[in-house]
Amino acid sequence: MQHSPTYTLLEAKNWQDYELLDSGDGLKLERFGKYIFARPESQAMWRRALPQKDWDMAHAVFQPTAEESGGHWDFKKRVDEKWVMSYPLPNVGELKFEVMTTPGRHLGVFPEVASHWDFMAGLIQKAGRPVRVLNLFGYTGLASLAAAAAGAQVTHVDASKKSVSWGRENQALSGLNEKPIRWIVEDAIKYMQREEKRGVKYDGIILDPPKFGRGPKGEVWEVYKSLPNLFEICRACMSNDPLFVIATLYAVRASAIHVAQALDEMMKKYNGNMDSGELVTRETSANRLLSQAVYARWSAK
Ligand SMILES: C[S@@+](CC[C@H](N)C(=O)[O-])C[C@H]1O[C@@H](n2cnc3c(N)ncnc32)[C@H](O)[C@@H]1O
């Protein structure tokens, strides 16, 4: 490897509106603002630490079906259709965003990736020059907002019209309407192929791909097959003075070592630091860690 990576467990420690209250028996109990939810967590192979009465506090429980992402929410108490949460981005300000229970079991925020928001916002602020950031598979836009709030010019790409509108609403809620964010509904690979042809360059790239996905015209995303191709196109779109690249993979049987090696290849001509490992959340009940994703990130020396 060109860069010798460090392997780290990254914990997002600045949350006030989110908590992992407990885990065990294949479930996790979490607080999103004023509401508590129980969701499946197949890796929680231990017993729950909190008594049943605490789990009974959940406003809703996600009941999965046999397919990987199917299921429904079983509401035990009243929950607003949407509510607002915030994240205090260090030295930048507060990000505000809407959350809601969705049929895919997610709520519009992956709290563990906040460590990446802190990391890149710090780099953008320190850069002291205009920074162009690309956020691929950007979902509800929180990484885009963090980059923009720190001073970057951002291009946000996601296949889902609904997620992109949600991102725009989050931009307004956070008071960041004046910040330059381009919101694009498009297949990630198709969009990047066009950017390469146009000669567009980026100083920072965030990739948060799902295991499987579809572009707006049914284009198939399959992480093991598609990621090497996407990395190659991203390499062609790196500026001469790149600041960072962050890749995060959820729900895949990939070690952080492999993601780091793929990213190392992408960034081999640049002098920088490679850091990779797992994004983890610590329970408040028994202090155990839940590993949510693997990541690799490169930053300029
Ligand atoms: C939920 S986020 C990533 C969060 C987390 N990594 C996960 O796996 O659930 C994944 C995003 O990728 C988007 N997506 C899926 N396939 C895509 C494609 N081919 N091009 C662009 N975006 C895509 C989805 O719309 C979604 O917002």
Short mmCIF file of C-alpha atoms and ligand atoms in Angstrom, two decimals:
data_model
loop_
_atom_site.label_atom_id
_atom_site.label_comp_id
_atom_site.label_asym_id
_atom_site.label_seq_id
_atom_site.Cartn_x
_atom_site.Cartn_y
_atom_site.Cartn_z
CA MET A 1 0.00 0.00 0.00
CA GLN A 2 1.08 3.53 -0.76
CA HIS A 3 -0.29 5.00 2.47
CA SER A 4 0.05 3.03 5.69
CA PRO A 5 -3.41 3.32 7.19
CA THR A 6 -4.31 3.49 10.85
CA TYR A 7 -7.30 1.39 11.97
CA THR A 8 -9.67 3.19 14.27
CA LEU A 9 -13.06 2.84 15.99
CA LEU A 10 -14.77 6.17 15.34
CA GLU A 11 -17.46 7.24 17.78
CA ALA A 12 -19.72 10.24 17.15
CA LYS A 13 -19.59 11.88 20.57
CA ASN A 14 -21.31 15.23 20.05
CA TRP A 15 -24.92 14.12 19.78
CA GLN A 16 -27.50 15.50 22.19
CA ASP A 17 -30.62 14.59 20.24
CA TYR A 18 -29.59 10.98 19.60
CA GLU A 19 -28.72 8.13 21.98
CA LEU A 20 -28.26 4.39 21.71
CA LEU A 21 -30.05 3.42 24.91
CA ASP A 22 -29.51 -0.33 24.83
CA SER A 23 -28.98 -3.29 22.53
CA GLY A 24 -29.23 -7.06 22.64
CA ASP A 25 -31.26 -10.04 21.47
CA GLY A 26 -30.99 -8.83 17.86
CA LEU A 27 -32.44 -5.38 18.61
CA LYS A 28 -31.36 -1.83 19.39
CA LEU A 29 -33.22 0.78 21.44
CA GLU A 30 -32.56 4.36 20.33
CA ARG A 31 -33.73 7.88 21.06
CA PHE A 32 -34.25 10.23 18.13
CA GLY A 33 -35.14 13.56 19.77
CA LYS A 34 -38.22 13.05 21.96
CA TYR A 35 -39.09 9.60 20.62
CA ILE A 36 -37.74 6.13 21.37
CA PHE A 37 -37.60 3.35 18.78
CA ALA A 38 -36.69 -0.34 18.77
CA ARG A 39 -35.17 -1.59 15.52
CA PRO A 40 -33.60 -4.88 14.43
CA GLU A 41 -29.81 -5.07 14.84
CA SER A 42 -28.66 -8.52 13.78
CA GLN A 43 -25.17 -8.04 15.22
CA ALA A 44 -26.44 -7.48 18.79
CA MET A 45 -25.72 -11.09 19.79
CA TRP A 46 -25.76 -10.45 23.52
CA ARG A 47 -28.55 -9.99 26.09
CA ARG A 48 -30.25 -6.65 26.64
CA ALA A 49 -28.94 -4.72 29.66
CA LEU A 50 -32.11 -2.73 30.38
CA PRO A 51 -35.24 -4.33 31.84
CA GLN A 52 -38.36 -4.93 29.72
CA LYS A 53 -40.09 -1.89 31.25
CA ASP A 54 -37.48 0.35 29.58
CA TRP A 55 -37.96 -1.36 26.23
CA ASP A 56 -41.71 -0.87 26.69
CA MET A 57 -41.04 2.89 26.58
CA ALA A 58 -40.49 2.60 22.80
CA HIS A 59 -42.95 4.69 20.79
CA ALA A 60 -42.64 2.27 17.86
CA VAL A 61 -41.01 -1.04 17.05
CA PHE A 62 -39.87 -1.95 13.54
CA GLN A 63 -41.14 -5.40 12.59
CA PRO A 64 -39.03 -6.78 9.75
CA THR A 65 -40.25 -9.18 7.11
CA ALA A 66 -38.12 -11.96 5.68
CA GLU A 67 -36.66 -9.76 2.91
CA GLU A 68 -33.65 -7.73 3.85
CA SER A 69 -35.16 -4.25 4.05
CA GLY A 70 -38.92 -4.91 4.21
CA GLY A 71 -41.19 -4.55 7.20
CA HIS A 72 -43.41 -2.07 9.00
CA TRP A 73 -43.49 0.12 12.09
CA ASP A 74 -45.67 -1.08 14.94
CA PHE A 75 -46.69 2.12 16.76
CA LYS A 76 -47.22 1.79 20.54
CA LYS A 77 -47.71 5.51 21.18
CA ARG A 78 -48.45 8.60 19.11
CA VAL A 79 -45.54 9.84 17.00
CA ASP A 80 -45.62 13.02 14.89
CA GLU A 81 -45.36 12.43 11.18
CA LYS A 82 -42.15 14.50 11.15
CA TRP A 83 -40.08 16.18 13.83
CA VAL A 84 -36.88 18.22 13.97
CA MET A 85 -33.52 17.13 15.37
CA SER A 86 -30.27 19.03 15.54
CA TYR A 87 -26.55 18.30 15.54
CA PRO A 88 -23.98 20.71 16.97
CA LEU A 89 -21.20 20.74 14.36
CA PRO A 90 -18.07 21.76 16.30
CA ASN A 91 -16.83 25.32 15.57
CA VAL A 92 -19.44 25.72 12.82
CA GLY A 93 -22.98 25.75 14.21
CA GLU A 94 -26.13 23.75 14.52
CA LEU A 95 -27.46 21.54 11.72
CA LYS A 96 -31.24 21.14 11.89
CA PHE A 97 -33.08 18.44 10.02
CA GLU A 98 -36.36 16.62 9.79
CA VAL A 99 -36.71 12.99 10.76
CA MET A 100 -39.57 10.54 10.29
CA THR A 101 -40.19 6.80 10.42
CA THR A 102 -39.81 5.39 6.89
CA PRO A 103 -40.86 2.00 5.49
CA GLY A 104 -37.20 1.07 5.03
CA ARG A 105 -36.70 1.20 8.86
CA HIS A 106 -34.45 4.31 8.69
CA LEU A 107 -35.41 7.76 9.99
CA GLY A 108 -33.52 10.14 7.71
CA VAL A 109 -30.27 10.26 9.64
CA PHE A 110 -27.45 7.77 10.22
CA PRO A 111 -26.15 9.21 13.50
CA GLU A 112 -22.84 7.33 13.51
CA VAL A 113 -21.57 9.16 10.39
CA ALA A 114 -21.47 12.44 12.33
CA SER A 115 -17.76 11.74 13.06
CA HIS A 116 -17.17 12.22 9.33
CA TRP A 117 -19.08 15.51 9.33
CA ASP A 118 -16.84 16.84 12.13
CA PHE A 119 -13.71 15.62 10.32
CA MET A 120 -14.45 17.18 6.94
CA ALA A 121 -15.88 20.42 8.35
CA GLY A 122 -12.59 20.85 10.24
CA LEU A 123 -10.54 20.23 7.07
CA ILE A 124 -12.66 22.63 4.99
CA GLN A 125 -12.36 25.38 7.59
CA LYS A 126 -8.61 24.93 7.91
CA ALA A 127 -8.03 24.85 4.14
CA GLY A 128 -8.33 28.63 3.85
CA ARG A 129 -9.21 28.38 0.14
CA PRO A 130 -12.35 27.64 -1.92
CA VAL A 131 -13.19 23.94 -1.60
CA ARG A 132 -15.46 21.95 -3.93
CA VAL A 133 -17.10 18.92 -2.34
CA LEU A 134 -19.02 16.10 -3.99
CA ASN A 135 -21.45 14.02 -1.91
CA LEU A 136 -22.45 10.82 -3.74
CA PHE A 137 -25.42 8.77 -2.47
CA GLY A 138 -26.12 11.82 -0.30
CA TYR A 139 -29.53 10.69 1.10
CA THR A 140 -31.13 13.51 3.16
CA GLY A 141 -28.18 15.82 2.74
CA LEU A 142 -26.65 16.05 6.19
CA ALA A 143 -23.04 15.61 5.01
CA SER A 144 -23.75 18.18 2.28
CA LEU A 145 -25.05 20.63 4.88
CA ALA A 146 -22.02 20.05 7.12
CA ALA A 147 -19.63 20.73 4.22
CA ALA A 148 -21.56 23.80 3.08
CA ALA A 149 -21.86 25.21 6.60
CA ALA A 150 -18.07 24.90 6.93
CA GLY A 151 -17.64 26.95 3.73
CA ALA A 152 -17.50 24.47 0.82
CA GLN A 153 -19.28 24.61 -2.51
CA VAL A 154 -21.22 21.34 -2.61
CA THR A 155 -22.66 19.02 -5.26
CA HIS A 156 -25.12 16.53 -3.78
CA VAL A 157 -26.13 13.49 -5.85
CA ASP A 158 -28.81 10.92 -5.02
CA ALA A 159 -31.08 8.71 -7.13
CA SER A 160 -34.14 9.45 -5.02
CA LYS A 161 -36.20 12.56 -5.71
CA LYS A 162 -37.76 12.24 -2.26
CA SER A 163 -34.38 12.20 -0.48
CA VAL A 164 -33.20 15.21 -2.47
CA SER A 165 -36.33 17.23 -1.58
CA TRP A 166 -35.84 16.21 2.03
CA GLY A 167 -32.24 17.48 1.77
CA ARG A 168 -33.42 20.84 0.42
CA GLU A 169 -35.87 21.14 3.32
CA ASN A 170 -33.04 20.38 5.74
CA GLN A 171 -30.96 23.12 4.10
CA ALA A 172 -33.74 25.63 4.76
CA LEU A 173 -34.31 24.38 8.31
CA SER A 174 -30.60 24.79 9.07
CA GLY A 175 -30.66 28.37 7.79
CA LEU A 176 -28.20 27.47 5.01
CA ASN A 177 -30.24 28.58 1.97
CA GLU A 178 -27.56 31.11 1.04
CA LYS A 179 -24.88 28.40 0.91
CA PRO A 180 -23.99 26.94 -2.50
CA ILE A 181 -25.39 23.41 -2.72
CA ARG A 182 -26.36 21.90 -6.10
CA TRP A 183 -29.01 19.21 -5.59
CA ILE A 184 -28.93 16.53 -8.31
CA VAL A 185 -31.30 13.58 -8.80
CA GLU A 186 -29.21 11.14 -10.84
CA ASP A 187 -27.49 7.79 -10.92
CA ALA A 188 -24.09 8.21 -9.22
CA ILE A 189 -22.03 6.53 -11.95
CA LYS A 190 -23.84 8.23 -14.83
CA TYR A 191 -23.44 11.62 -13.21
CA MET A 192 -19.73 11.10 -12.59
CA GLN A 193 -19.16 9.93 -16.16
CA ARG A 194 -20.63 13.25 -17.30
CA GLU A 195 -18.56 15.23 -14.79
CA GLU A 196 -15.42 13.51 -16.09
CA LYS A 197 -16.28 14.46 -19.69
CA ARG A 198 -16.95 18.05 -18.61
CA GLY A 199 -13.58 18.12 -16.80
CA VAL A 200 -15.15 19.06 -13.44
CA LYS A 201 -12.79 18.61 -10.47
CA TYR A 202 -13.45 18.18 -6.74
CA ASP A 203 -11.26 18.76 -3.68
CA GLY A 204 -13.32 16.55 -1.39
CA ILE A 205 -15.44 13.48 -2.14
CA ILE A 206 -17.88 11.68 0.18
CA LEU A 207 -19.20 8.27 -0.89
CA ASP A 208 -21.91 6.57 1.17
CA PRO A 209 -23.19 3.85 -1.14
CA PRO A 210 -25.76 1.23 -0.21
CA LYS A 211 -25.18 -2.46 -0.83
CA PHE A 212 -27.76 -2.50 -3.62
CA GLY A 213 -29.49 0.46 -5.19
CA ARG A 214 -31.11 1.76 -8.33
CA GLY A 215 -30.64 4.98 -10.24
CA PRO A 216 -33.71 6.99 -11.34
CA LYS A 217 -33.86 5.06 -14.64
CA GLY A 218 -33.39 1.67 -13.02
CA GLU A 219 -29.56 1.68 -13.27
CA VAL A 220 -28.28 -1.07 -11.00
CA TRP A 221 -25.82 -0.32 -8.20
CA GLU A 222 -24.13 -3.36 -6.68
CA VAL A 223 -21.39 -2.35 -4.31
CA TYR A 224 -18.70 -4.96 -5.02
CA LYS A 225 -19.12 -4.68 -8.78
CA SER A 226 -19.77 -0.95 -9.06
CA LEU A 227 -17.42 0.60 -6.48
CA PRO A 228 -14.11 -0.06 -8.32
CA ASN A 229 -15.55 1.62 -11.42
CA LEU A 230 -16.86 4.57 -9.41
CA PHE A 231 -13.50 5.00 -7.62
CA GLU A 232 -11.79 5.13 -10.99
CA ILE A 233 -14.08 7.86 -12.30
CA CYS A 234 -13.73 9.76 -9.02
CA ARG A 235 -9.95 9.63 -9.39
CA ALA A 236 -10.27 11.34 -12.77
CA CYS A 237 -12.37 14.06 -11.11
CA MET A 238 -9.94 14.81 -8.25
CA SER A 239 -8.45 18.30 -8.25
CA ASN A 240 -4.67 18.74 -8.23
CA ASP A 241 -4.80 19.64 -4.57
CA PRO A 242 -7.33 17.25 -2.97
CA LEU A 243 -8.37 17.69 0.65
CA PHE A 244 -10.22 14.47 1.52
CA VAL A 245 -12.07 11.38 0.32
CA ILE A 246 -14.39 9.52 2.69
CA ALA A 247 -15.97 6.17 1.81
CA THR A 248 -18.42 4.44 4.16
CA LEU A 249 -19.97 1.02 3.61
CA TYR A 250 -22.98 -0.31 5.48
CA ALA A 251 -24.37 -3.82 5.65
CA VAL A 252 -21.69 -5.42 3.52
CA ARG A 253 -19.32 -8.21 4.30
CA ALA A 254 -16.31 -6.01 3.67
CA SER A 255 -13.47 -5.40 6.04
CA ALA A 256 -12.22 -1.84 6.52
CA ILE A 257 -8.89 -3.15 5.24
CA HIS A 258 -10.41 -3.78 1.82
CA VAL A 259 -12.08 -0.40 1.56
CA ALA A 260 -8.79 1.25 2.55
CA GLN A 261 -6.88 -0.72 -0.09
CA ALA A 262 -9.33 0.31 -2.81
CA LEU A 263 -9.14 3.96 -1.73
CA ASP A 264 -5.36 3.75 -1.53
CA GLU A 265 -5.30 2.77 -5.17
CA MET A 266 -7.54 5.69 -6.07
CA MET A 267 -5.34 8.19 -4.21
CA LYS A 268 -1.90 6.68 -4.88
CA LYS A 269 -0.44 9.68 -6.66
CA TYR A 270 -1.29 12.02 -3.79
CA ASN A 271 0.62 12.52 -0.58
CA GLY A 272 -1.73 12.04 2.36
CA ASN A 273 -2.89 10.08 5.37
CA MET A 274 -5.15 7.06 5.26
CA ASP A 275 -7.38 6.21 8.17
CA SER A 276 -9.85 3.37 8.20
CA GLY A 277 -11.89 1.29 10.60
CA GLU A 278 -15.42 1.04 11.94
CA LEU A 279 -18.10 3.59 12.77
CA VAL A 280 -19.38 2.64 16.19
CA THR A 281 -22.06 3.78 18.62
CA ARG A 282 -21.71 3.31 22.37
CA GLU A 283 -24.72 2.26 24.42
CA THR A 284 -25.64 4.34 27.43
CA SER A 285 -26.91 1.21 29.26
CA ALA A 286 -23.86 -1.08 29.44
CA ASN A 287 -21.21 0.82 27.49
CA ARG A 288 -20.99 -1.82 24.75
CA LEU A 289 -20.21 -0.77 21.19
CA LEU A 290 -22.34 -1.42 18.12
CA SER A 291 -20.39 -1.41 14.89
CA GLN A 292 -22.55 0.19 12.20
CA ALA A 293 -20.31 0.48 9.15
CA VAL A 294 -16.77 0.24 7.86
CA TYR A 295 -15.02 3.27 6.42
CA ALA A 296 -11.80 4.47 4.86
CA ARG A 297 -10.79 8.07 4.49
CA TRP A 298 -7.88 9.83 2.92
CA SER A 299 -6.82 13.35 3.83
CA ALA A 300 -4.05 15.61 2.59
CA LYS A 301 -0.86 15.80 4.66
C1 LIG B 1 -29.40 5.56 2.60
S1 LIG B 1 -28.02 6.22 1.80
C2 LIG B 1 -26.67 5.53 2.47
C3 LIG B 1 -26.83 5.15 3.88
C4 LIG B 1 -26.25 3.84 4.20
N1 LIG B 1 -24.93 3.80 3.60
C5 LIG B 1 -27.08 2.62 3.75
O1 LIG B 1 -26.53 1.71 3.12
O2 LIG B 1 -28.26 2.54 4.06
C6 LIG B 1 -28.03 5.43 0.29
C7 LIG B 1 -28.56 6.40 -0.74
O3 LIG B 1 -28.11 5.97 -1.99
C8 LIG B 1 -29.09 6.33 -2.94
N2 LIG B 1 -28.86 5.51 -4.13
C9 LIG B 1 -29.10 4.20 -4.32
N3 LIG B 1 -28.70 3.82 -5.56
C10 LIG B 1 -28.20 4.93 -6.16
C11 LIG B 1 -27.63 5.18 -7.45
N4 LIG B 1 -27.51 4.23 -8.35
N5 LIG B 1 -27.18 6.43 -7.70
C12 LIG B 1 -27.31 7.42 -6.78
N6 LIG B 1 -27.85 7.24 -5.57
C13 LIG B 1 -28.29 6.00 -5.25
C14 LIG B 1 -30.41 6.08 -2.23
O4 LIG B 1 -31.44 6.84 -2.79
C15 LIG B 1 -30.07 6.48 -0.79
O5 LIG B 1 -30.46 7.78 -0.51
#
